[in-house]
Coordinates of C-alpha atoms in Angstrom, one line a residue:
M130 CA -17.0 76.0 -170.0
S131 CA -16.2 79.6 -170.9
S132 CA -16.5 82.3 -168.3
S133 CA -18.0 84.6 -170.9
R134 CA -21.3 82.7 -171.0
L135 CA -24.2 84.5 -169.5
A136 CA -27.0 82.7 -167.7
L137 CA -30.3 84.2 -166.7
V138 CA -32.0 82.8 -163.6
T139 CA -35.6 83.5 -162.9
G140 CA -37.1 82.6 -159.6
A141 CA -33.8 83.4 -157.9
T142 CA -35.6 84.2 -154.6
G143 CA -37.0 80.7 -154.5
H144 CA -35.4 77.6 -153.0
V145 CA -33.9 76.1 -156.2
G146 CA -33.1 79.4 -157.9
G147 CA -31.4 80.7 -154.8
R148 CA -29.1 77.7 -154.7
L149 CA -28.6 77.6 -158.5
V150 CA -27.2 81.1 -158.8
P151 CA -24.0 80.4 -156.7
A152 CA -23.5 77.0 -158.3
L153 CA -23.5 78.7 -161.8
L154 CA -21.1 81.4 -160.5
D155 CA -18.8 78.7 -159.2
A156 CA -19.1 76.9 -162.6
G157 CA -17.7 80.0 -164.4
F158 CA -20.9 81.7 -165.6
R159 CA -21.8 85.3 -165.5
V160 CA -25.3 85.4 -163.9
R161 CA -28.2 87.8 -164.4
V162 CA -31.4 87.5 -162.4
L163 CA -34.8 88.8 -163.1
S164 CA -36.7 89.6 -160.0
R165 CA -39.6 91.9 -158.9
H166 CA -37.8 92.4 -155.6
P167 CA -34.0 92.5 -156.1
D168 CA -33.6 93.6 -152.5
S169 CA -34.8 90.1 -151.5
L170 CA -31.9 88.3 -153.2
A171 CA -29.5 86.4 -151.0
S172 CA -26.8 88.6 -149.6
A173 CA -24.2 85.9 -150.0
W174 CA -24.2 86.3 -153.8
A175 CA -26.4 89.4 -154.6
E176 CA -23.4 91.6 -155.4
R177 CA -21.9 89.0 -157.7
V178 CA -24.8 89.1 -160.2
E179 CA -26.5 91.5 -162.5
A180 CA -30.0 92.1 -161.1
V181 CA -32.8 93.2 -163.4
E182 CA -35.8 94.5 -161.6
G183 CA -38.9 93.5 -163.5
D184 CA -41.8 91.1 -164.1
A185 CA -41.7 88.0 -166.2
C186 CA -45.1 89.0 -167.6
E187 CA -43.9 92.3 -169.0
P188 CA -42.4 92.1 -172.6
A189 CA -40.0 95.0 -172.0
D190 CA -38.7 93.4 -168.8
L191 CA -38.2 90.1 -170.6
A192 CA -36.4 91.7 -173.5
K193 CA -34.0 93.5 -171.2
S194 CA -33.3 90.4 -169.0
L195 CA -32.8 88.0 -172.0
A196 CA -30.5 90.3 -174.0
D197 CA -27.3 88.5 -174.9
V198 CA -28.2 85.5 -172.7
D199 CA -26.7 82.1 -173.6
V200 CA -28.8 79.9 -171.2
A201 CA -32.1 80.9 -169.5
Y202 CA -33.4 79.0 -166.5
Y203 CA -37.1 79.1 -166.2
L204 CA -38.0 78.5 -162.5
L205 CA -41.3 80.3 -162.3
H206 CA -44.8 79.2 -161.3
S207 CA -48.0 80.8 -160.2
M208 CA -48.8 78.3 -157.4
D209 CA -49.6 81.0 -154.8
G210 CA -53.1 80.2 -153.7
Q211 CA -54.6 83.2 -155.7
G212 CA -56.5 80.9 -158.1
D213 CA -56.3 80.3 -161.9
F214 CA -52.6 79.4 -161.7
E215 CA -52.9 77.2 -164.8
E216 CA -53.9 80.2 -167.0
R217 CA -51.3 82.5 -165.5
D218 CA -48.5 79.9 -165.9
R219 CA -49.6 79.3 -169.5
E220 CA -49.4 83.0 -170.4
M221 CA -46.1 83.6 -168.5
A222 CA -44.4 80.6 -170.1
S223 CA -45.6 81.6 -173.6
S224 CA -44.3 85.1 -173.1
F225 CA -41.0 83.9 -171.8
A226 CA -40.6 81.4 -174.7
S227 CA -41.4 84.0 -177.3
A228 CA -39.0 86.5 -175.8
A229 CA -36.2 83.9 -175.5
K230 CA -36.6 83.0 -179.2
K231 CA -36.6 86.6 -180.3
S232 CA -33.5 87.3 -178.1
G233 CA -31.5 84.4 -179.6
V234 CA -31.1 82.5 -176.4
D235 CA -29.1 79.3 -177.1
R236 CA -30.9 77.1 -174.5
M237 CA -33.6 77.1 -171.9
V238 CA -33.7 74.9 -168.8
Y239 CA -36.9 74.2 -166.9
L240 CA -37.5 72.3 -163.6
S241 CA -40.8 70.3 -163.8
G242 CA -42.3 67.4 -161.9
L243 CA -42.1 63.6 -162.3
H244 CA -45.5 62.3 -163.4
P245 CA -47.2 59.2 -164.9
S246 CA -49.0 59.2 -168.2
G247 CA -52.7 59.9 -168.3
E248 CA -54.9 62.4 -166.5
L249 CA -53.0 64.5 -164.0
S250 CA -53.7 66.9 -161.1
P251 CA -54.0 70.6 -162.0
H252 CA -50.6 71.3 -160.5
L253 CA -48.8 68.5 -162.5
A254 CA -50.8 69.1 -165.6
S255 CA -49.8 72.8 -165.6
R256 CA -46.1 71.8 -165.1
V257 CA -46.3 69.5 -168.1
E258 CA -48.0 72.1 -170.2
V259 CA -45.4 74.7 -169.3
G260 CA -42.7 72.2 -170.3
K261 CA -44.4 71.6 -173.7
I262 CA -44.7 75.4 -174.4
L263 CA -40.9 75.8 -173.8
L264 CA -40.0 72.7 -175.9
D265 CA -42.2 73.9 -178.8
S266 CA -40.6 77.4 -178.7
G267 CA -37.8 76.8 -181.2
V268 CA -35.2 77.3 -178.5
P269 CA -33.4 74.1 -177.5
T270 CA -34.9 73.2 -174.1
A271 CA -34.2 70.8 -171.3
V272 CA -37.1 70.0 -169.1
L273 CA -35.8 68.3 -165.9
Q274 CA -38.6 66.4 -164.2
A275 CA -38.1 65.8 -160.4
G276 CA -40.2 64.4 -157.7
T277 CA -40.1 65.6 -154.1
V278 CA -37.0 67.8 -153.7
I279 CA -35.3 67.2 -150.4
G280 CA -33.8 70.4 -149.2
E281 CA -34.3 73.2 -146.6
G282 CA -36.7 75.7 -148.1
S283 CA -38.3 73.3 -150.7
A284 CA -42.1 73.6 -150.2
S285 CA -42.6 69.9 -150.7
F286 CA -39.9 69.0 -148.2
D287 CA -41.1 71.6 -145.7
M288 CA -44.6 70.0 -145.9
L289 CA -43.0 66.5 -145.3
R290 CA -40.8 67.7 -142.5
H291 CA -43.4 69.5 -140.5
L292 CA -46.0 66.8 -140.9
S293 CA -43.4 64.2 -139.8
E294 CA -42.2 66.3 -136.8
R295 CA -45.7 67.3 -135.6
L296 CA -47.8 64.2 -136.0
P297 CA -46.8 61.1 -134.2
L298 CA -50.2 59.6 -135.2
V299 CA -51.6 60.3 -138.6
I300 CA -55.0 59.4 -140.1
A301 CA -54.2 60.2 -143.7
P302 CA -55.7 59.9 -147.2
R303 CA -55.0 56.6 -149.0
W304 CA -52.9 58.5 -151.6
L305 CA -50.1 58.6 -149.1
K306 CA -49.4 55.1 -150.4
S307 CA -48.5 56.6 -153.9
K308 CA -44.9 55.9 -154.9
I309 CA -42.4 58.7 -154.9
Q310 CA -38.8 58.9 -156.0
P311 CA -37.4 61.9 -154.1
I312 CA -34.1 63.6 -155.0
C313 CA -31.6 65.7 -152.9
D314 CA -31.6 69.4 -153.9
D315 CA -27.8 69.2 -154.3
D316 CA -28.3 66.6 -157.1
V317 CA -31.1 68.8 -158.7
I318 CA -28.6 71.7 -158.8
H319 CA -25.9 69.4 -160.3
Y320 CA -28.2 68.5 -163.2
L321 CA -29.5 72.0 -163.7
V322 CA -26.0 73.3 -164.1
G323 CA -25.0 70.4 -166.3
A324 CA -28.0 70.9 -168.6
A325 CA -26.5 74.2 -169.8
D326 CA -23.9 72.1 -171.8
L327 CA -26.4 69.8 -173.6
P328 CA -25.8 69.5 -177.3
Q329 CA -27.9 72.0 -179.4
E330 CA -29.9 69.2 -180.9
V331 CA -31.2 68.0 -177.6
N332 CA -34.7 69.3 -177.0
R333 CA -36.6 67.0 -174.6
A334 CA -37.6 66.1 -171.1
F335 CA -35.4 64.1 -168.7
D336 CA -36.4 62.4 -165.5
I337 CA -34.1 63.1 -162.5
A338 CA -34.5 61.1 -159.3
G339 CA -32.7 59.8 -156.3
P340 CA -32.1 56.0 -155.7
D341 CA -35.0 55.4 -153.4
V342 CA -38.6 54.7 -154.3
L343 CA -40.9 55.3 -151.3
T344 CA -44.4 56.1 -150.4
Y345 CA -45.2 59.4 -148.7
A346 CA -45.9 57.4 -145.6
D347 CA -42.5 55.7 -145.9
M348 CA -40.9 59.1 -146.2
M349 CA -42.6 60.4 -143.0
R350 CA -41.5 57.3 -141.1
R351 CA -37.9 57.4 -142.4
Y352 CA -37.6 61.2 -141.9
A353 CA -38.6 60.7 -138.2
S354 CA -36.1 57.9 -137.8
A355 CA -33.3 59.9 -139.6
I356 CA -33.6 62.8 -137.1
G357 CA -34.2 60.6 -134.0
L358 CA -37.9 61.0 -133.4
P359 CA -40.1 58.2 -132.2
K360 CA -41.8 55.9 -134.7
R361 CA -44.7 57.6 -136.6
R362 CA -47.8 55.6 -136.9
I363 CA -49.9 56.2 -140.0
A364 CA -53.3 54.8 -141.0
T365 CA -54.9 55.7 -144.3
V366 CA -58.6 56.4 -145.1
P367 CA -60.4 57.1 -148.4
V368 CA -62.3 60.2 -147.4
L369 CA -59.9 63.2 -147.1
T370 CA -59.8 65.0 -150.4
P371 CA -56.7 66.9 -151.6
N372 CA -58.5 70.2 -151.1
L373 CA -59.4 69.4 -147.5
A374 CA -55.9 68.0 -146.9
G375 CA -54.5 71.3 -148.2
H376 CA -56.4 73.3 -145.6
W377 CA -55.4 70.8 -142.9
V378 CA -51.7 71.1 -143.9
G379 CA -52.1 74.8 -143.8
L380 CA -53.3 74.6 -140.2
V381 CA -50.6 72.3 -138.8
T382 CA -47.5 73.4 -140.9
P383 CA -46.1 76.7 -142.1
V384 CA -46.9 75.7 -145.7
S385 CA -49.8 77.9 -146.8
A386 CA -53.0 76.2 -147.8
G387 CA -52.7 77.8 -151.2
V388 CA -49.5 76.0 -151.9
A389 CA -50.4 72.8 -149.9
K390 CA -53.6 72.1 -151.9
P391 CA -51.9 71.7 -155.3
L392 CA -49.0 69.8 -153.7
A393 CA -51.4 67.4 -152.0
G394 CA -53.4 67.0 -155.2
S395 CA -50.3 65.8 -157.0
L396 CA -49.7 63.1 -154.4
V397 CA -52.6 61.1 -155.9
H398 CA -50.1 60.2 -158.7
D399 CA -47.0 58.0 -158.6
A400 CA -43.9 60.2 -159.1
V401 CA -41.2 57.6 -160.2
A402 CA -38.6 58.0 -162.9
S403 CA -39.1 56.0 -166.1
E404 CA -35.6 56.7 -167.5
N405 CA -32.2 58.1 -166.5
D406 CA -31.1 59.3 -170.0
I407 CA -29.7 62.5 -168.5
D408 CA -26.7 60.5 -167.4
E409 CA -25.7 60.1 -171.0
Y410 CA -25.0 63.8 -171.2
V411 CA -24.4 64.9 -167.6
S412 CA -22.2 62.7 -165.4
P413 CA -23.8 61.8 -162.0
P414 CA -22.7 63.8 -159.0
E415 CA -19.4 62.8 -157.5
G416 CA -20.0 60.0 -155.1
G417 CA -23.3 59.2 -156.7
L418 CA -26.9 60.3 -156.0
A419 CA -27.7 60.9 -152.3
G420 CA -30.1 58.5 -150.7
F421 CA -33.2 59.6 -148.7
E422 CA -31.5 59.6 -145.3
E423 CA -28.4 61.3 -146.5
S424 CA -30.6 63.9 -148.2
V425 CA -32.5 64.5 -144.9
H426 CA -29.3 64.9 -143.0
R427 CA -28.1 67.5 -145.4
A428 CA -31.4 69.3 -145.5
T429 CA -31.7 69.5 -141.7
K430 CA -28.1 70.3 -140.7
D431 CA -29.0 73.9 -140.0
V432 CA -32.6 73.3 -138.9
D433 CA -34.0 73.0 -135.4
T434 CA -36.0 69.8 -135.7
R435 CA -37.1 70.0 -132.1
A436 CA -38.7 73.4 -132.2
W437 CA -42.2 72.0 -132.5
S438 CA -41.8 69.5 -129.6
R439 CA -40.5 72.3 -127.3
S440 CA -43.2 74.7 -128.4
V441 CA -46.1 72.2 -128.0
K442 CA -44.9 71.3 -124.5
T443 CA -44.7 74.9 -123.5
S444 CA -48.2 75.9 -124.9
A445 CA -49.8 72.7 -123.6
A446 CA -48.4 73.4 -120.1
I447 CA -49.6 77.0 -120.1
V448 CA -53.0 76.2 -121.5
G449 CA -53.4 73.0 -119.5
V450 CA -52.7 74.6 -116.2
T451 CA -55.2 77.3 -117.0
A452 CA -57.8 74.8 -118.0
L453 CA -57.3 72.9 -114.7
V454 CA -57.3 76.0 -112.5
G455 CA -60.4 77.4 -114.3
S456 CA -62.3 74.2 -113.9
L457 CA -61.5 74.1 -110.2
L458 CA -62.6 77.7 -109.7
T459 CA -65.8 77.3 -111.8
D460 CA -68.9 76.2 -109.9
P461 CA -72.2 76.5 -111.8
N462 CA -74.0 74.5 -109.1
S463 CA -73.3 76.9 -106.3
R464 CA -76.2 78.5 -104.5
W465 CA -74.9 82.0 -105.4
Y466 CA -74.8 81.2 -109.2
K467 CA -78.2 79.6 -109.1
S468 CA -79.6 82.7 -107.5
L469 CA -78.5 85.0 -110.3
D470 CA -80.9 86.5 -112.9
L471 CA -79.3 85.1 -116.1
P472 CA -80.1 86.5 -119.5
P473 CA -82.4 84.4 -121.7
W474 CA -79.7 84.3 -124.5
Q475 CA -77.1 82.6 -122.3
P476 CA -76.2 79.1 -123.8
P477 CA -77.1 76.0 -121.7
T478 CA -74.6 75.0 -119.0
W479 CA -73.3 72.0 -120.9
A480 CA -72.2 74.2 -123.9
F481 CA -69.5 75.9 -121.8
P482 CA -67.2 73.0 -121.1
V483 CA -67.6 71.8 -124.8
A484 CA -66.7 75.3 -126.1
W485 CA -63.8 75.8 -123.7
T486 CA -62.3 72.4 -124.3
T487 CA -62.3 73.0 -128.0
L488 CA -60.9 76.5 -127.7
Y489 CA -58.2 75.4 -125.3
T490 CA -57.1 72.7 -127.6
T491 CA -57.0 74.8 -130.8
T492 CA -55.4 77.7 -128.9
A493 CA -52.6 75.4 -127.6
L494 CA -51.9 74.0 -131.1
A495 CA -52.1 77.3 -132.9
S496 CA -49.8 78.8 -130.3
A497 CA -47.3 76.0 -130.5
A498 CA -47.2 76.4 -134.3
T499 CA -46.7 80.1 -134.0
M500 CA -43.9 79.8 -131.5
A501 CA -42.2 77.0 -133.4
E502 CA -42.0 79.0 -136.6
S503 CA -41.0 82.4 -135.2
P504 CA -37.6 83.9 -134.5
V505 CA -36.5 83.6 -130.9
A506 CA -37.4 87.2 -129.9
Q507 CA -40.9 86.9 -131.4
T508 CA -41.3 83.4 -129.8
N509 CA -40.5 84.8 -126.3
S510 CA -42.8 87.7 -126.8
Y511 CA -45.7 85.4 -127.9
K512 CA -45.0 83.1 -124.9
K513 CA -45.3 86.1 -122.5
A514 CA -48.5 87.2 -124.2
L515 CA -50.0 83.7 -124.0
A516 CA -49.1 83.5 -120.3
V517 CA -50.8 86.9 -119.6
N518 CA -53.8 85.7 -121.6
M519 CA -54.2 82.5 -119.6
V520 CA -53.8 84.4 -116.3
L521 CA -56.7 86.6 -117.3
N522 CA -58.6 83.5 -118.4
A523 CA -58.3 81.7 -115.1
G524 CA -58.7 85.0 -113.3
W525 CA -62.1 85.6 -114.7
S526 CA -63.3 82.3 -113.1
G527 CA -61.9 83.4 -109.8
V528 CA -63.5 86.8 -109.9
F529 CA -66.8 85.6 -111.1
F530 CA -67.5 82.3 -109.3
R531 CA -65.4 82.7 -106.2
A532 CA -65.4 86.5 -105.5
H533 CA -69.0 86.8 -106.8
K534 CA -68.2 90.1 -108.6
P535 CA -69.9 90.1 -112.0
A536 CA -69.0 93.7 -112.8
A537 CA -65.3 93.1 -112.0
A538 CA -65.4 89.9 -114.0
T539 CA -66.7 91.9 -117.0
V540 CA -63.6 94.1 -116.9
V541 CA -61.4 91.0 -116.7
A542 CA -63.3 89.4 -119.6
A543 CA -62.9 92.5 -121.7
A544 CA -59.1 92.5 -121.0
L545 CA -59.1 88.8 -121.9
A546 CA -60.9 89.5 -125.2
V547 CA -58.3 92.2 -126.1
S548 CA -55.5 89.9 -125.2
S549 CA -57.0 87.0 -127.3
A550 CA -57.3 89.3 -130.3
D551 CA -53.6 90.2 -129.8
L552 CA -52.7 86.5 -129.9
A553 CA -54.5 86.2 -133.2
R554 CA -52.7 89.3 -134.5
R555 CA -49.3 87.8 -133.5
A556 CA -50.2 84.5 -135.2
D557 CA -51.2 86.3 -138.4
V558 CA -47.7 87.8 -138.6
S559 CA -46.3 84.3 -138.3
N560 CA -48.7 82.5 -140.7
R561 CA -51.8 83.9 -142.4
G562 CA -54.2 81.0 -142.4
L563 CA -56.3 78.7 -140.3
R564 CA -54.4 79.1 -137.1
T565 CA -55.3 82.8 -137.2
V566 CA -58.9 81.7 -137.6
A567 CA -58.5 79.4 -134.6
L568 CA -57.2 82.1 -132.4
G569 CA -59.8 84.5 -133.8
A570 CA -62.5 82.1 -132.7
Y571 CA -61.0 82.2 -129.2
A572 CA -61.1 86.0 -129.3
A573 CA -64.7 86.0 -130.5
W574 CA -65.8 83.7 -127.7
C575 CA -64.0 85.9 -125.1
T576 CA -65.8 88.9 -126.6
F577 CA -69.1 87.0 -126.3
A578 CA -68.2 86.1 -122.6
T579 CA -67.6 89.8 -122.0
A580 CA -71.0 90.7 -123.2
L581 CA -72.6 87.9 -121.2
S582 CA -70.7 89.0 -118.0
G583 CA -71.8 92.5 -118.6
D584 CA -75.5 91.6 -118.9
I585 CA -75.3 89.4 -115.8
A586 CA -73.8 92.3 -113.9
R587 CA -76.5 94.7 -115.1
R588 CA -79.3 92.3 -114.1
N589 CA -77.8 91.6 -110.7

């Protein structure tokens, strides 16, 4: 392989692209990357590549980035939760293919997804369509079709990892029984680099997959076993749609709902290789393809797989103690409370324990997720903010029900509402999604409690 060959890598700030660049450099390529944000490129190799700042949707940027390129890696997609990703992917792939043909690129390589024949989910159908656009471009193209890529930073692996770590008991859709043939990201990179040397006449799709065929439920169980977690118990039900599952995944994992929904939608299909023709052109990795457990060990060697368990224990302890103290201090049956002139818009007595139990639970879970996914300094800061919030929470019960001071309790409630809003803000920095909504609901209830306390103080 000549060192004079130039490879263009798009999507270099993503998981696969970020790993492909140094592999190409090590293989003797000169590497150019097209990125809207060159300052986000990995510092380990950023100074070793030529960076073109631009957008793959802009003809001028494409022409500049593809000039004199021998092999172009197309690792782009529009699966960002903004809607209409199929049309955007279609237009972007068409523009790229046309520009590559015009620039005289010798080969394109695209990473797509394993899929069965027949009707497909929007995500997989779009991947297949993009592959066809590139194959029909007139530029020799290799479309490598992979299932779940096991590697730190892979969205599909992140979803698997966090679900497995956080849910010892799972009531899941029946499509978790679909068959999947995962592949280690090291092996994906091996085949991507090797695809650059395919003969010019080769213009086709290839399946690439690891040695294990598993269900998603199997992968969750075997992931937990591989990292030493207790056995995961999984039951399947036919009612949870991919759309709802995507929102649920967005709540309990750091994978955004916008990405999780198409990923979950693709799980309704089997993702199993039907051929291994790539091995006729690219020798398998030295030592063979990595099995599932080996892939997990490689993917988690620099990952704190106990972050969630520590965080949930911390948040549960802080919130649980508050709930206990608050319940002991609260006495709606006391003579003093019954003597108060209460506003007519106050909810019935039974509504308060229901609301607080729900809010304590969602606050504990949202807080655990926020702390588990944040840097150490941010986690410690959030933990202190949560502790202050819960002191105010229990303090309100003491000031109102034990000290019999509605006016002072209103001040405490107002401080609690501000503190709760601050928790939602901190969670929003960590993950914009449903957990922010959960903490926002807690802040809204505390604001309502402030108004209620204030009206009681005014009446009495």
